[in-house]
Coordinates of C-alpha atoms in Angstrom, one line a residue:
X53 CA -45.7 -11.8 14.7
X54 CA -45.1 -8.3 13.3
X55 CA -42.4 -7.6 15.9
X56 CA -40.7 -11.0 15.2
X57 CA -40.7 -10.2 11.5
X58 CA -39.2 -6.7 12.1
X59 CA -36.5 -8.3 14.3
X60 CA -35.8 -10.9 11.6
X61 CA -35.5 -8.2 9.0
X62 CA -33.2 -6.2 11.3
X63 CA -31.0 -9.2 11.9
X64 CA -30.8 -10.0 8.2
X65 CA -29.8 -6.4 7.5
X66 CA -27.1 -6.5 10.2
X67 CA -25.8 -9.8 8.8
X68 CA -25.7 -8.4 5.3
X69 CA -23.8 -5.3 6.4
X70 CA -21.4 -7.4 8.4
X71 CA -20.7 -9.5 5.3
X72 CA -20.1 -6.4 3.3
X73 CA -17.8 -5.0 6.0
X74 CA -15.9 -8.3 6.1
X75 CA -15.4 -8.2 2.3
X76 CA -14.3 -4.6 2.5
X77 CA -11.8 -5.4 5.2
X78 CA -10.3 -8.2 3.0
X79 CA -10.0 -5.8 0.1
X80 CA -8.3 -3.2 2.2
X81 CA -6.0 -5.8 3.6
X82 CA -5.0 -7.0 0.1
X83 CA -4.5 -3.5 -1.1
X84 CA -2.4 -2.7 1.9
X85 CA -0.1 -5.7 1.2
X86 CA 0.2 -4.7 -2.4
X87 CA 1.0 -1.0 -1.5
X88 CA 3.6 -2.2 1.0
X89 CA 5.3 -4.3 -1.6
X90 CA 5.3 -1.4 -4.0
X91 CA 6.6 1.0 -1.4
X92 CA 9.4 -1.5 -0.6
X93 CA 10.3 -1.8 -4.4
X94 CA 10.3 2.0 -4.7
X95 CA 12.5 2.4 -1.6
X96 CA 15.0 -0.1 -3.1
X97 CA 15.0 1.9 -6.4
X98 CA 15.6 5.2 -4.5
X99 CA 18.4 3.6 -2.4
X100 CA 20.0 2.3 -5.6
X101 CA 19.7 5.8 -7.3
X102 CA 21.2 7.5 -4.2
X103 CA 24.1 5.0 -4.1
X104 CA 24.7 5.6 -7.8
X105 CA 24.6 9.4 -7.3
X106 CA 27.1 9.1 -4.5
X107 CA 29.4 7.0 -6.6
X108 CA 29.1 9.4 -9.5
X109 CA 29.9 12.3 -7.2
X110 CA 33.0 10.6 -5.9
X111 CA 34.1 9.8 -9.5
X112 CA 33.7 13.4 -10.6
X113 CA 35.9 14.5 -7.7
X114 CA 38.7 12.3 -9.0
X115 CA 38.6 13.8 -12.5
X116 CA 38.9 17.4 -13.5
X117 CA 36.8 18.2 -16.5
X118 CA 37.7 21.2 -18.5
X119 CA 35.8 22.7 -21.4

């Protein structure tokens, strides 16, 4: 019975670790989705700033500013 008890304990431990790993994978997956969304938002902001910088550069070429 001692070996059976040790096997049961080992199986319970494996089950507990599997559940913890599953929860960790879910958390990582959710974090990955959130980071991807934030990265996309940041890329959109950078693209907008780059476009604005280009437009500003074109405008400054059209006008001669003197001190």
